[in-house]
Amino acid sequence: RKVLIVYAHQEPKSLNGSLKRVAVEELSKQGCSVTVSDLYAMQFEPRATRNDIVGCLHNSEEFNYGVEAWEAYKRGGLSNDLIEEQKKVQEADLMIFQWFSMPAIMKGWMDRVLVQGFAHEFPNCYDSGLLKNKLALFSFTTGGSKEMYEKGGISGDIRYLLWPMQHGIMHFCGVKVLAPHICFAPEYVSEEKRKEMLIAWAQRLKTLWKEEPINCSPEWYFK
C-alpha cells in the first residue's frame, strides 16, 4: 500500500511533527510505501496564479483559473510542482493530511493540486469523483479543548468545521474519508498527556486499514 502524508507545520519538534514522524514509522513497519510532502520545507506556493499554467492560455482575454487549470491539465500544461504532487496523489491508496488550524499552505495545496479533470469533473463528483478509489484521513491539533468543540461548545461541533474540508473537498473528489484523528489543545496539557496522544495515534495506525469510512453525508456532520 502507498501512503501520501501532506504535512503543514513549520516546526519539526512540534506535536504535529511528532505525529507525522509516528505515522511514517508505523506505516513503514507495516510495509507501506510512505511519501511525505512537507509543504513548509518545500516552500510550496499556496497561491493559484497564472504561473501554474505553462504555455498559452485558453482565453487570454479573461483569466479564469479553474478553466485554465482544467485545460492545462488536459494538455499536460500544468507547472512541474503541480504535476509532481498529482503523481503522488495518483499513486497513493491513502492520503493523511497533518496540520494545525488548516494553514493557507495546506488549503493552497488542495486548490492547486486537486484541479478539475484530475480530481473532479462535473457530474463526476462525490461518490463518482475521479479519486473515488482513495482514502483520506485528517489528523490535526487544535488550540481549544475538546469541550469547546462539542455540540453546544463555544467553537461549535468539530464536525461542522470539518464539513467544507472533508465533504466539500475530499468527498467532492470521490475520496472516502476515515474518521478524523484530533489531538485537542496539546499546548495546554502535560508532557505525559502529549506522549499519550502519540501512543494513541500509533495504536490507531496499527489497525487503520480495517477501518470503515465515515458516512460522509450531511446527517453525519449535522446530526
PDB file of N, CA and C in Angstrom, residues 142-158 160-161 184:
ATOM      1  N   THR A 142      -5.636  21.068  17.814  1.00  0.00           N
ATOM      2  CA  THR A 142      -6.438  22.270  17.992  1.00  0.00           C
ATOM      3  C   THR A 142      -5.829  23.147  19.080  1.00  0.00           C
ATOM      4  N   GLY A 143      -6.248  24.403  19.098  1.00  0.00           N
ATOM      5  CA  GLY A 143      -5.831  25.291  20.177  1.00  0.00           C
ATOM      6  C   GLY A 143      -6.773  25.213  21.360  1.00  0.00           C
ATOM      7  N   GLY A 144      -8.014  24.746  21.121  1.00  0.00           N
ATOM      8  CA  GLY A 144      -9.020  24.677  22.166  1.00  0.00           C
ATOM      9  C   GLY A 144      -9.239  23.257  22.672  1.00  0.00           C
ATOM     10  N   SER A 145      -9.893  23.150  23.800  1.00  0.00           N
ATOM     11  CA  SER A 145     -10.159  21.860  24.421  1.00  0.00           C
ATOM     12  C   SER A 145     -11.263  21.109  23.692  1.00  0.00           C
ATOM     13  N   LYS A 146     -11.402  19.827  23.998  1.00  0.00           N
ATOM     14  CA  LYS A 146     -12.446  19.009  23.384  1.00  0.00           C
ATOM     15  C   LYS A 146     -13.827  19.571  23.688  1.00  0.00           C
ATOM     16  N   GLU A 147     -14.012  20.056  24.906  1.00  0.00           N
ATOM     17  CA  GLU A 147     -15.316  20.595  25.312  1.00  0.00           C
ATOM     18  C   GLU A 147     -15.713  21.809  24.463  1.00  0.00           C
ATOM     19  N   MET A 148     -14.736  22.570  24.041  1.00  0.00           N
ATOM     20  CA  MET A 148     -15.022  23.755  23.232  1.00  0.00           C
ATOM     21  C   MET A 148     -15.553  23.380  21.856  1.00  0.00           C
ATOM     22  N   TYR A 149     -15.195  22.162  21.396  1.00  0.00           N
ATOM     23  CA  TYR A 149     -15.583  21.728  20.053  1.00  0.00           C
ATOM     24  C   TYR A 149     -16.708  20.700  20.073  1.00  0.00           C
ATOM     25  N   GLU A 150     -17.434  20.631  21.161  1.00  0.00           N
ATOM     26  CA  GLU A 150     -18.586  19.738  21.226  1.00  0.00           C
ATOM     27  C   GLU A 150     -19.849  20.508  20.865  1.00  0.00           C
ATOM     28  N   LYS A 151     -20.908  19.770  20.590  1.00  0.00           N
ATOM     29  CA  LYS A 151     -22.174  20.425  20.277  1.00  0.00           C
ATOM     30  C   LYS A 151     -22.572  21.297  21.464  1.00  0.00           C
ATOM     31  N   GLY A 152     -22.836  22.552  21.205  1.00  0.00           N
ATOM     32  CA  GLY A 152     -23.136  23.483  22.279  1.00  0.00           C
ATOM     33  C   GLY A 152     -21.913  24.192  22.822  1.00  0.00           C
ATOM     34  N   GLY A 153     -20.703  23.748  22.401  1.00  0.00           N
ATOM     35  CA  GLY A 153     -19.474  24.394  22.838  1.00  0.00           C
ATOM     36  C   GLY A 153     -19.281  25.726  22.125  1.00  0.00           C
ATOM     37  N   ILE A 154     -18.403  26.547  22.660  1.00  0.00           N
ATOM     38  CA  ILE A 154     -18.220  27.892  22.120  1.00  0.00           C
ATOM     39  C   ILE A 154     -17.701  27.896  20.680  1.00  0.00           C
ATOM     40  N   SER A 155     -16.953  26.850  20.292  1.00  0.00           N
ATOM     41  CA  SER A 155     -16.415  26.779  18.930  1.00  0.00           C
ATOM     42  C   SER A 155     -17.305  25.981  17.989  1.00  0.00           C
ATOM     43  N   GLY A 156     -18.358  25.376  18.523  1.00  0.00           N
ATOM     44  CA  GLY A 156     -19.241  24.561  17.684  1.00  0.00           C
ATOM     45  C   GLY A 156     -18.700  23.156  17.503  1.00  0.00           C
ATOM     46  N   ASP A 157     -19.581  22.242  17.179  1.00  0.00           N
ATOM     47  CA  ASP A 157     -19.205  20.841  16.967  1.00  0.00           C
ATOM     48  C   ASP A 157     -18.084  20.764  15.930  1.00  0.00           C
ATOM     49  N   ILE A 158     -17.022  20.030  16.256  1.00  0.00           N
ATOM     50  CA  ILE A 158     -15.867  19.919  15.360  1.00  0.00           C
ATOM     51  C   ILE A 158     -16.275  19.397  13.991  1.00  0.00           C
ATOM     52  N   TYR A 160     -18.861  20.244  12.319  1.00  0.00           N
ATOM     53  CA  TYR A 160     -19.300  21.365  11.484  1.00  0.00           C
ATOM     54  C   TYR A 160     -18.109  22.001  10.776  1.00  0.00           C
ATOM     55  N   LEU A 161     -17.005  22.131  11.515  1.00  0.00           N
ATOM     56  CA  LEU A 161     -15.816  22.759  10.950  1.00  0.00           C
ATOM     57  C   LEU A 161     -15.164  21.885   9.881  1.00  0.00           C
ATOM     58  N   PHE A 184      -6.600  17.405  20.935  1.00  0.00           N
ATOM     59  CA  PHE A 184      -7.141  18.659  21.428  1.00  0.00           C
ATOM     60  C   PHE A 184      -6.165  19.378  22.370  1.00  0.00           C
TER      61      PHE A 184
END
